[in-house]
Amino acid sequence: AKKSGRNTFRAYRKGMDELIEKRRALEADIERGLERGEFELYLQPRVSARDGAIIGYEALLRWNHPERGMVQPGDFIPVAEVSGKIIGLGEWVLREACRLAVDLPPHVHLSVNVSPVQFRHPDFLAGIEAILQETAVAPQKLELEITESVLIDDDQRARLILGHLKTLGVKIALDDFGTGYSSLSYLSRYPFDVIKIDRSFVSALGEQETANAIVRTIIELGNGLGMRVVAEGVETVEQASYLSAAGCDELQGYLLGRPQPVVEIAREISETVVI
Ligand code: C2E
Ligand code: CA
Ligand code: CA
Ligand code: CA
């Protein structure tokens, strides 16, 4: 038994070592990927629940890795966060998004996901101001999607930063709403423009009775506080009609459009714009 215990431990060590090695390789890869232009933003439309008009796009990061092929954010963002590489990566995303936003029609905005690690960095605000200046984008075209976790860390600082961003004209969305802890108090303390109902509630619509009640309540709450309410992960016509009828402002999900490379979006826009 002793021997097998030792073997189990060795196997465990070996597994750990491999994991650490993999993570190191990935970290180095991120750095190199940035230098070689392997990252790309895909855009997913957000549409009006009333008439289907495109209100904006969410920028979703993709990695065209030379050996691994297309890597999804879930597979490298956590590593980038732990290693601090998310700072450089996040800056790239913001700059790229602002450049793209310049060419979007005037009333169409671009949403960018901000990692809590990025938000916590002392130069976060200065970095955004620099990129706004450098790209000369109208700040109203930029929306930052943050999650509750950034609010938990340092309430005072978070409020200061969000307030300042608001003064600049940048919009703020609270992402994955309903999955955190004390969402209700956050809503009254921070100047959100938008709340995004988490996909888990949307996909449970019609299947779990509680989901319908939760979704209706979030919509009423958001509307009552003067925020726009966006539902994410809308995949079926039934979900879309339920959400519209309940007063949800905007819909996002595969039903309305999948995340697509910028060239595809540009083609769609040029086809729908009537001169
Ligand atoms: P998120 O911000 O909640 O983004 C929504 C995710 O749901 C995206 O996955 C999107 O492709 C997916 N999605 C959209 N509509 C549907 C639908 O109808 N059904 C289903 N099943 N999924 C849908 P993605 O692109 O893999 O991104 C995953 C997460 O990675 C994002 O979750 C976000 O937290 C993070 N992420 C993506 N891009 C960035 C980025 O540039 N910076 C940072 N910090 N995080 C990012
Ligand atoms: Ca998001
Ligand atoms: Ca989300
Ligand atoms: Ca999410």
mmCIF file of C-alpha atoms and ligand atoms in Angstrom:
data_model
loop_
_atom_site.group_PDB
_atom_site.id
_atom_site.type_symbol
_atom_site.label_atom_id
_atom_site.label_comp_id
_atom_site.label_asym_id
_atom_site.label_seq_id
_atom_site.Cartn_x
_atom_site.Cartn_y
_atom_site.Cartn_z
ATOM 1 C CA ALA A 1 0.000 0.000 0.000
ATOM 2 C CA LYS A 2 2.906 2.270 0.851
ATOM 3 C CA LYS A 3 4.448 1.678 -2.532
ATOM 4 C CA SER A 4 1.263 2.403 -4.423
ATOM 5 C CA GLY A 5 0.859 5.585 -2.381
ATOM 6 C CA ARG A 6 4.312 6.677 -3.452
ATOM 7 C CA ASN A 7 3.479 5.897 -7.060
ATOM 8 C CA THR A 8 0.291 7.885 -6.838
ATOM 9 C CA PHE A 9 2.250 10.805 -5.452
ATOM 10 C CA ARG A 10 4.828 10.523 -8.248
ATOM 11 C CA ALA A 11 2.075 10.478 -10.838
ATOM 12 C CA TYR A 12 0.555 13.512 -9.160
ATOM 13 C CA ARG A 13 3.909 15.354 -9.191
ATOM 14 C CA LYS A 14 4.414 14.466 -12.815
ATOM 15 C CA GLY A 15 0.950 15.758 -13.644
ATOM 16 C CA MET A 16 1.629 18.990 -11.771
ATOM 17 C CA ASP A 17 4.982 19.469 -13.490
ATOM 18 C CA GLU A 18 3.387 18.961 -16.869
ATOM 19 C CA LEU A 19 0.656 21.428 -16.048
ATOM 20 C CA ILE A 20 3.170 24.050 -14.914
ATOM 21 C CA GLU A 21 5.235 23.431 -18.048
ATOM 22 C CA LYS A 22 2.158 23.802 -20.260
ATOM 23 C CA ARG A 23 1.204 27.025 -18.545
ATOM 24 C CA ARG A 24 4.728 28.446 -18.982
ATOM 25 C CA ALA A 25 4.683 27.564 -22.650
ATOM 26 C CA LEU A 26 1.301 29.234 -23.048
ATOM 27 C CA GLU A 27 2.522 32.380 -21.286
ATOM 28 C CA ALA A 28 5.503 32.671 -23.617
ATOM 29 C CA ASP A 29 3.164 31.962 -26.518
ATOM 30 C CA ILE A 30 0.858 34.845 -25.597
ATOM 31 C CA GLU A 31 3.778 37.260 -25.683
ATOM 32 C CA ARG A 32 4.909 35.932 -29.041
ATOM 33 C CA GLY A 33 1.358 35.832 -30.372
ATOM 34 C CA LEU A 34 0.947 39.536 -29.628
ATOM 35 C CA GLU A 35 4.199 40.336 -31.432
ATOM 36 C CA ARG A 36 3.194 38.302 -34.463
ATOM 37 C CA GLY A 37 -0.351 39.544 -34.717
ATOM 38 C CA GLU A 38 -2.018 36.209 -33.956
ATOM 39 C CA PHE A 39 -4.885 37.732 -31.965
ATOM 40 C CA GLU A 40 -8.102 38.822 -33.577
ATOM 41 C CA LEU A 41 -11.351 40.401 -32.440
ATOM 42 C CA TYR A 42 -14.606 38.781 -33.476
ATOM 43 C CA LEU A 43 -17.758 40.857 -33.237
ATOM 44 C CA GLN A 44 -21.182 39.697 -32.107
ATOM 45 C CA PRO A 45 -24.203 41.954 -32.707
ATOM 46 C CA ARG A 46 -26.491 43.291 -30.013
ATOM 47 C CA VAL A 47 -29.890 44.119 -31.415
ATOM 48 C CA SER A 48 -32.908 46.122 -30.311
ATOM 49 C CA ALA A 49 -35.571 43.841 -28.836
ATOM 50 C CA ARG A 50 -38.162 46.143 -30.387
ATOM 51 C CA ASP A 51 -37.201 46.203 -34.054
ATOM 52 C CA GLY A 52 -34.058 44.099 -34.455
ATOM 53 C CA ALA A 53 -31.868 47.091 -35.347
ATOM 54 C CA ILE A 54 -28.192 46.694 -34.535
ATOM 55 C CA ILE A 55 -27.313 48.741 -31.455
ATOM 56 C CA GLY A 56 -23.737 47.626 -31.137
ATOM 57 C CA TYR A 57 -21.275 44.760 -31.119
ATOM 58 C CA GLU A 58 -19.387 42.918 -28.408
ATOM 59 C CA ALA A 59 -15.721 42.327 -29.151
ATOM 60 C CA LEU A 60 -14.701 38.743 -28.381
ATOM 61 C CA LEU A 61 -11.056 37.774 -28.453
ATOM 62 C CA ARG A 62 -9.779 34.910 -30.622
ATOM 63 C CA TRP A 63 -6.290 33.506 -31.023
ATOM 64 C CA ASN A 64 -5.132 32.126 -34.371
ATOM 65 C CA HIS A 65 -2.404 29.956 -32.916
ATOM 66 C CA PRO A 66 0.069 28.621 -35.532
ATOM 67 C CA GLU A 67 0.016 25.085 -34.090
ATOM 68 C CA ARG A 68 -3.150 24.835 -32.049
ATOM 69 C CA GLY A 69 -5.446 26.498 -34.540
ATOM 70 C CA MET A 70 -8.218 28.774 -33.295
ATOM 71 C CA VAL A 71 -8.003 29.067 -29.498
ATOM 72 C CA GLN A 72 -11.064 30.276 -27.547
ATOM 73 C CA PRO A 73 -10.721 32.846 -24.737
ATOM 74 C CA GLY A 74 -11.729 30.333 -22.070
ATOM 75 C CA ASP A 75 -8.530 28.440 -22.852
ATOM 76 C CA PHE A 76 -6.051 31.287 -22.493
ATOM 77 C CA ILE A 77 -7.583 34.212 -20.601
ATOM 78 C CA PRO A 78 -7.357 32.487 -17.191
ATOM 79 C CA VAL A 79 -3.635 31.796 -17.814
ATOM 80 C CA ALA A 80 -3.135 35.356 -19.066
ATOM 81 C CA GLU A 81 -4.762 36.632 -15.867
ATOM 82 C CA VAL A 82 -2.636 34.578 -13.496
ATOM 83 C CA SER A 83 0.589 35.485 -15.309
ATOM 84 C CA GLY A 84 -0.219 39.162 -15.782
ATOM 85 C CA LYS A 85 -0.096 38.829 -19.590
ATOM 86 C CA ILE A 86 -3.696 40.036 -19.613
ATOM 87 C CA ILE A 87 -2.376 43.578 -19.144
ATOM 88 C CA GLY A 88 -0.659 43.657 -22.539
ATOM 89 C CA LEU A 89 -3.398 41.597 -24.130
ATOM 90 C CA GLY A 90 -6.156 43.787 -22.702
ATOM 91 C CA GLU A 91 -4.410 46.901 -23.934
ATOM 92 C CA TRP A 92 -4.212 45.390 -27.407
ATOM 93 C CA VAL A 93 -7.938 44.544 -27.283
ATOM 94 C CA LEU A 94 -8.872 48.080 -26.230
ATOM 95 C CA ARG A 95 -6.736 49.755 -28.884
ATOM 96 C CA GLU A 96 -7.980 47.424 -31.601
ATOM 97 C CA ALA A 97 -11.608 47.891 -30.511
ATOM 98 C CA CYS A 98 -11.302 51.682 -30.490
ATOM 99 C CA ARG A 99 -9.761 51.614 -33.975
ATOM 100 C CA LEU A 100 -12.654 49.497 -35.207
ATOM 101 C CA ALA A 101 -15.227 51.655 -33.452
ATOM 102 C CA VAL A 102 -14.036 54.713 -35.396
ATOM 103 C CA ASP A 103 -15.351 53.124 -38.606
ATOM 104 C CA LEU A 104 -18.692 51.980 -37.204
ATOM 105 C CA PRO A 105 -21.836 53.983 -37.992
ATOM 106 C CA PRO A 106 -22.265 56.890 -35.522
ATOM 107 C CA HIS A 107 -24.879 55.292 -33.273
ATOM 108 C CA VAL A 108 -23.327 51.861 -33.123
ATOM 109 C CA HIS A 109 -21.090 51.143 -30.160
ATOM 110 C CA LEU A 110 -18.479 48.514 -29.390
ATOM 111 C CA SER A 111 -18.368 46.652 -26.066
ATOM 112 C CA VAL A 112 -15.082 45.422 -24.684
ATOM 113 C CA ASN A 113 -14.640 42.883 -21.888
ATOM 114 C CA VAL A 114 -12.371 44.070 -19.104
ATOM 115 C CA SER A 115 -10.663 41.528 -16.877
ATOM 116 C CA PRO A 116 -10.703 42.204 -13.119
ATOM 117 C CA VAL A 117 -6.901 41.952 -13.219
ATOM 118 C CA GLN A 118 -6.807 44.725 -15.820
ATOM 119 C CA PHE A 119 -9.238 46.867 -13.851
ATOM 120 C CA ARG A 120 -7.137 46.495 -10.695
ATOM 121 C CA HIS A 121 -3.946 47.665 -12.416
ATOM 122 C CA PRO A 122 -2.921 51.175 -11.271
ATOM 123 C CA ASP A 123 -2.553 52.395 -14.890
ATOM 124 C CA PHE A 124 -5.960 51.151 -16.045
ATOM 125 C CA LEU A 125 -7.649 54.532 -16.324
ATOM 126 C CA ALA A 126 -4.605 56.308 -17.772
ATOM 127 C CA GLY A 127 -4.321 53.545 -20.356
ATOM 128 C CA ILE A 128 -7.907 54.013 -21.500
ATOM 129 C CA GLU A 129 -7.513 57.781 -21.711
ATOM 130 C CA ALA A 130 -4.352 57.368 -23.784
ATOM 131 C CA ILE A 131 -6.049 54.967 -26.206
ATOM 132 C CA LEU A 132 -9.100 57.228 -26.564
ATOM 133 C CA GLN A 133 -6.798 60.107 -27.478
ATOM 134 C CA GLU A 134 -4.585 58.098 -29.753
ATOM 135 C CA THR A 135 -7.465 56.621 -31.768
ATOM 136 C CA ALA A 136 -9.629 59.762 -31.583
ATOM 137 C CA VAL A 137 -12.706 57.585 -31.166
ATOM 138 C CA ALA A 138 -15.843 59.203 -29.751
ATOM 139 C CA PRO A 139 -15.867 57.860 -26.160
ATOM 140 C CA GLN A 140 -19.640 57.291 -26.463
ATOM 141 C CA LYS A 141 -18.860 54.502 -28.919
ATOM 142 C CA LEU A 142 -16.939 52.561 -26.304
ATOM 143 C CA GLU A 143 -18.621 50.404 -23.681
ATOM 144 C CA LEU A 144 -16.702 48.466 -21.052
ATOM 145 C CA GLU A 145 -18.138 45.214 -19.733
ATOM 146 C CA ILE A 146 -17.075 44.497 -16.189
ATOM 147 C CA THR A 147 -18.099 41.814 -13.731
ATOM 148 C CA GLU A 148 -19.050 42.140 -10.096
ATOM 149 C CA SER A 149 -15.712 40.836 -8.899
ATOM 150 C CA VAL A 150 -14.047 44.192 -9.651
ATOM 151 C CA LEU A 151 -16.524 45.901 -7.327
ATOM 152 C CA ILE A 152 -15.859 43.583 -4.418
ATOM 153 C CA ASP A 153 -12.106 44.258 -4.239
ATOM 154 C CA ASP A 154 -11.964 47.965 -3.635
ATOM 155 C CA ASP A 155 -15.271 49.722 -3.557
ATOM 156 C CA GLN A 156 -13.857 53.236 -3.237
ATOM 157 C CA ARG A 157 -11.442 52.903 -6.129
ATOM 158 C CA ALA A 158 -13.969 51.135 -8.346
ATOM 159 C CA ARG A 159 -16.457 53.939 -7.816
ATOM 160 C CA LEU A 160 -13.854 56.573 -8.590
ATOM 161 C CA ILE A 161 -12.794 54.862 -11.798
ATOM 162 C CA LEU A 162 -16.316 54.152 -13.008
ATOM 163 C CA GLY A 163 -17.324 57.718 -12.224
ATOM 164 C CA HIS A 164 -14.369 59.063 -14.163
ATOM 165 C CA LEU A 165 -15.091 56.834 -17.153
ATOM 166 C CA LYS A 166 -18.643 58.074 -17.107
ATOM 167 C CA THR A 167 -17.413 61.678 -17.146
ATOM 168 C CA LEU A 168 -15.367 60.824 -20.215
ATOM 169 C CA GLY A 169 -18.524 59.513 -21.874
ATOM 170 C CA VAL A 170 -17.544 55.845 -21.859
ATOM 171 C CA LYS A 171 -20.453 53.483 -21.133
ATOM 172 C CA ILE A 172 -20.295 50.793 -18.465
ATOM 173 C CA ALA A 173 -22.056 47.448 -18.555
ATOM 174 C CA LEU A 174 -22.367 44.981 -15.701
ATOM 175 C CA ASP A 175 -21.723 41.592 -17.307
ATOM 176 C CA ASP A 176 -23.005 38.163 -16.241
ATOM 177 C CA PHE A 177 -25.630 39.751 -14.011
ATOM 178 C CA GLY A 178 -27.254 37.431 -11.522
ATOM 179 C CA THR A 179 -24.305 35.099 -11.071
ATOM 180 C CA GLY A 180 -22.513 37.053 -8.318
ATOM 181 C CA TYR A 181 -23.213 37.853 -4.680
ATOM 182 C CA SER A 182 -24.824 41.114 -3.757
ATOM 183 C CA SER A 183 -25.844 42.430 -7.126
ATOM 184 C CA LEU A 184 -28.691 44.524 -5.777
ATOM 185 C CA SER A 185 -26.596 46.860 -3.696
ATOM 186 C CA TYR A 186 -24.087 47.285 -6.518
ATOM 187 C CA LEU A 187 -26.806 48.472 -8.836
ATOM 188 C CA SER A 188 -27.647 51.424 -6.639
ATOM 189 C CA ARG A 189 -24.029 52.339 -5.893
ATOM 190 C CA TYR A 190 -22.452 52.324 -9.340
ATOM 191 C CA PRO A 191 -23.353 54.266 -12.474
ATOM 192 C CA PHE A 192 -24.060 51.392 -14.851
ATOM 193 C CA ASP A 193 -25.588 52.159 -18.220
ATOM 194 C CA VAL A 194 -26.328 48.544 -19.011
ATOM 195 C CA ILE A 195 -26.893 45.261 -17.231
ATOM 196 C CA LYS A 196 -26.457 41.995 -19.071
ATOM 197 C CA ILE A 197 -28.587 39.084 -17.898
ATOM 198 C CA ASP A 198 -26.364 36.035 -17.729
ATOM 199 C CA ARG A 199 -26.864 33.342 -20.345
ATOM 200 C CA SER A 200 -27.626 30.719 -17.684
ATOM 201 C CA PHE A 201 -30.964 32.430 -16.907
ATOM 202 C CA VAL A 202 -31.829 32.967 -20.555
ATOM 203 C CA SER A 203 -31.216 29.342 -21.481
ATOM 204 C CA ALA A 204 -33.352 28.189 -18.550
ATOM 205 C CA LEU A 205 -36.355 30.250 -19.713
ATOM 206 C CA GLY A 206 -39.388 28.018 -20.178
ATOM 207 C CA GLU A 207 -37.550 25.135 -18.550
ATOM 208 C CA GLN A 208 -37.171 26.273 -14.966
ATOM 209 C CA GLU A 209 -40.045 28.246 -13.512
ATOM 210 C CA THR A 210 -37.660 30.247 -11.354
ATOM 211 C CA ALA A 211 -35.707 31.431 -14.406
ATOM 212 C CA ASN A 212 -38.748 33.243 -15.818
ATOM 213 C CA ALA A 213 -39.354 35.000 -12.529
ATOM 214 C CA ILE A 214 -35.701 35.970 -12.149
ATOM 215 C CA VAL A 215 -35.469 37.311 -15.687
ATOM 216 C CA ARG A 216 -38.665 39.376 -15.314
ATOM 217 C CA THR A 217 -37.383 40.783 -12.028
ATOM 218 C CA ILE A 218 -33.987 41.748 -13.449
ATOM 219 C CA ILE A 219 -35.668 43.512 -16.372
ATOM 220 C CA GLU A 220 -38.007 45.454 -14.094
ATOM 221 C CA LEU A 221 -35.161 46.344 -11.793
ATOM 222 C CA GLY A 222 -32.940 47.555 -14.623
ATOM 223 C CA ASN A 223 -35.713 49.513 -16.266
ATOM 224 C CA GLY A 224 -36.696 51.034 -12.931
ATOM 225 C CA LEU A 225 -33.140 52.232 -12.389
ATOM 226 C CA GLY A 226 -32.933 53.682 -15.892
ATOM 227 C CA MET A 227 -30.474 51.122 -17.187
ATOM 228 C CA ARG A 228 -30.661 49.278 -20.467
ATOM 229 C CA VAL A 229 -31.177 45.568 -20.009
ATOM 230 C CA VAL A 230 -29.481 43.167 -22.405
ATOM 231 C CA ALA A 231 -30.094 39.429 -22.534
ATOM 232 C CA GLU A 232 -27.123 37.320 -23.569
ATOM 233 C CA GLY A 233 -27.088 33.843 -25.053
ATOM 234 C CA VAL A 234 -30.443 34.145 -26.835
ATOM 235 C CA GLU A 235 -30.698 31.041 -29.010
ATOM 236 C CA THR A 236 -34.393 30.471 -29.708
ATOM 237 C CA VAL A 237 -37.336 32.455 -31.054
ATOM 238 C CA GLU A 238 -39.264 31.558 -27.885
ATOM 239 C CA GLN A 239 -36.594 33.126 -25.679
ATOM 240 C CA ALA A 240 -36.482 36.232 -27.876
ATOM 241 C CA SER A 241 -40.244 36.776 -27.805
ATOM 242 C CA TYR A 242 -40.458 36.171 -24.064
ATOM 243 C CA LEU A 243 -37.675 38.673 -23.424
ATOM 244 C CA SER A 244 -39.137 41.332 -25.727
ATOM 245 C CA ALA A 245 -42.571 40.951 -24.168
ATOM 246 C CA ALA A 246 -41.035 41.259 -20.703
ATOM 247 C CA GLY A 247 -39.494 44.596 -21.647
ATOM 248 C CA CYS A 248 -35.893 43.610 -22.252
ATOM 249 C CA ASP A 249 -34.151 46.317 -24.314
ATOM 250 C CA GLU A 250 -31.576 44.376 -26.298
ATOM 251 C CA LEU A 251 -30.890 40.814 -27.346
ATOM 252 C CA GLN A 252 -27.586 39.081 -28.007
ATOM 253 C CA GLY A 253 -26.998 35.467 -28.935
ATOM 254 C CA TYR A 254 -26.615 32.948 -31.721
ATOM 255 C CA LEU A 255 -30.215 33.545 -32.843
ATOM 256 C CA LEU A 256 -29.384 37.164 -33.667
ATOM 257 C CA GLY A 257 -25.851 36.515 -34.899
ATOM 258 C CA ARG A 258 -22.725 34.582 -33.989
ATOM 259 C CA PRO A 259 -19.400 36.246 -33.249
ATOM 260 C CA GLN A 260 -17.805 36.895 -36.656
ATOM 261 C CA PRO A 261 -14.529 38.219 -38.020
ATOM 262 C CA VAL A 262 -14.490 41.960 -38.628
ATOM 263 C CA VAL A 263 -14.368 41.548 -42.429
ATOM 264 C CA GLU A 264 -17.696 39.711 -42.366
ATOM 265 C CA ILE A 265 -19.299 42.408 -40.254
ATOM 266 C CA ALA A 266 -17.916 45.122 -42.536
ATOM 267 C CA ARG A 267 -19.472 43.358 -45.524
ATOM 268 C CA GLU A 268 -22.854 43.125 -43.783
ATOM 269 C CA ILE A 269 -22.748 46.781 -42.822
ATOM 270 C CA SER A 270 -21.845 47.915 -46.347
ATOM 271 C CA GLU A 271 -24.691 45.801 -47.741
ATOM 272 C CA THR A 272 -27.310 47.275 -45.436
ATOM 273 C CA VAL A 273 -26.220 50.909 -45.622
ATOM 274 C CA VAL A 274 -28.279 52.702 -48.250
ATOM 275 C CA ILE A 275 -26.610 55.724 -49.756
HETATM 276 P P1 C2E B 1 -18.780 36.734 -21.973
HETATM 277 O O1 C2E B 1 -18.277 38.122 -21.848
HETATM 278 O O2 C2E B 1 -19.927 36.360 -21.105
HETATM 279 O O3 C2E B 1 -19.111 36.537 -23.514
HETATM 280 C C1 C2E B 1 -20.192 35.802 -24.016
HETATM 281 C C2 C2E B 1 -19.763 34.428 -24.473
HETATM 282 O O4 C2E B 1 -20.902 33.695 -24.883
HETATM 283 C C3 C2E B 1 -18.843 34.442 -25.706
HETATM 284 O O5 C2E B 1 -17.971 33.311 -25.613
HETATM 285 C C4 C2E B 1 -19.833 34.239 -26.843
HETATM 286 O O6 C2E B 1 -19.241 33.722 -28.010
HETATM 287 C C5 C2E B 1 -20.781 33.280 -26.214
HETATM 288 N N1 C2E B 1 -22.124 33.341 -26.804
HETATM 289 C C6 C2E B 1 -22.741 34.381 -27.402
HETATM 290 N N2 C2E B 1 -23.990 34.067 -27.774
HETATM 291 C C7 C2E B 1 -24.180 32.784 -27.398
HETATM 292 C C8 C2E B 1 -25.291 31.879 -27.511
HETATM 293 O O7 C2E B 1 -26.364 32.191 -28.027
HETATM 294 N N3 C2E B 1 -25.115 30.633 -26.989
HETATM 295 C C9 C2E B 1 -23.938 30.248 -26.412
HETATM 296 N N4 C2E B 1 -23.850 29.007 -25.955
HETATM 297 N N5 C2E B 1 -22.883 31.073 -26.286
HETATM 298 C C10 C2E B 1 -23.002 32.330 -26.768
HETATM 299 P P2 C2E B 1 -16.418 33.455 -25.900
HETATM 300 O O8 C2E B 1 -16.208 34.342 -27.100
HETATM 301 O O9 C2E B 1 -15.838 32.076 -25.935
HETATM 302 O O10 C2E B 1 -15.881 34.217 -24.641
HETATM 303 C C11 C2E B 1 -15.914 33.622 -23.356
HETATM 304 C C12 C2E B 1 -15.533 34.596 -22.284
HETATM 305 O O11 C2E B 1 -14.171 35.002 -22.442
HETATM 306 C C13 C2E B 1 -16.335 35.882 -22.324
HETATM 307 O O12 C2E B 1 -17.586 35.678 -21.684
HETATM 308 C C14 C2E B 1 -15.426 36.815 -21.559
HETATM 309 O O13 C2E B 1 -15.576 36.645 -20.183
HETATM 310 C C15 C2E B 1 -14.058 36.318 -21.970
HETATM 311 N N6 C2E B 1 -13.525 37.194 -23.043
HETATM 312 C C16 C2E B 1 -13.740 37.173 -24.372
HETATM 313 N N7 C2E B 1 -13.046 38.149 -25.000
HETATM 314 C C17 C2E B 1 -12.385 38.827 -24.021
HETATM 315 C C18 C2E B 1 -11.493 39.950 -24.015
HETATM 316 O O14 C2E B 1 -11.181 40.590 -25.031
HETATM 317 N N8 C2E B 1 -10.991 40.337 -22.794
HETATM 318 C C19 C2E B 1 -11.317 39.683 -21.639
HETATM 319 N N9 C2E B 1 -10.775 40.125 -20.490
HETATM 320 N N10 C2E B 1 -12.169 38.651 -21.617
HETATM 321 C C20 C2E B 1 -12.682 38.211 -22.780
HETATM 322 CA CA CA B 2 -19.139 40.096 -21.995
HETATM 323 CA CA CA B 3 -21.531 37.747 -20.244
HETATM 324 CA CA CA B 4 -19.944 34.771 -19.056
#
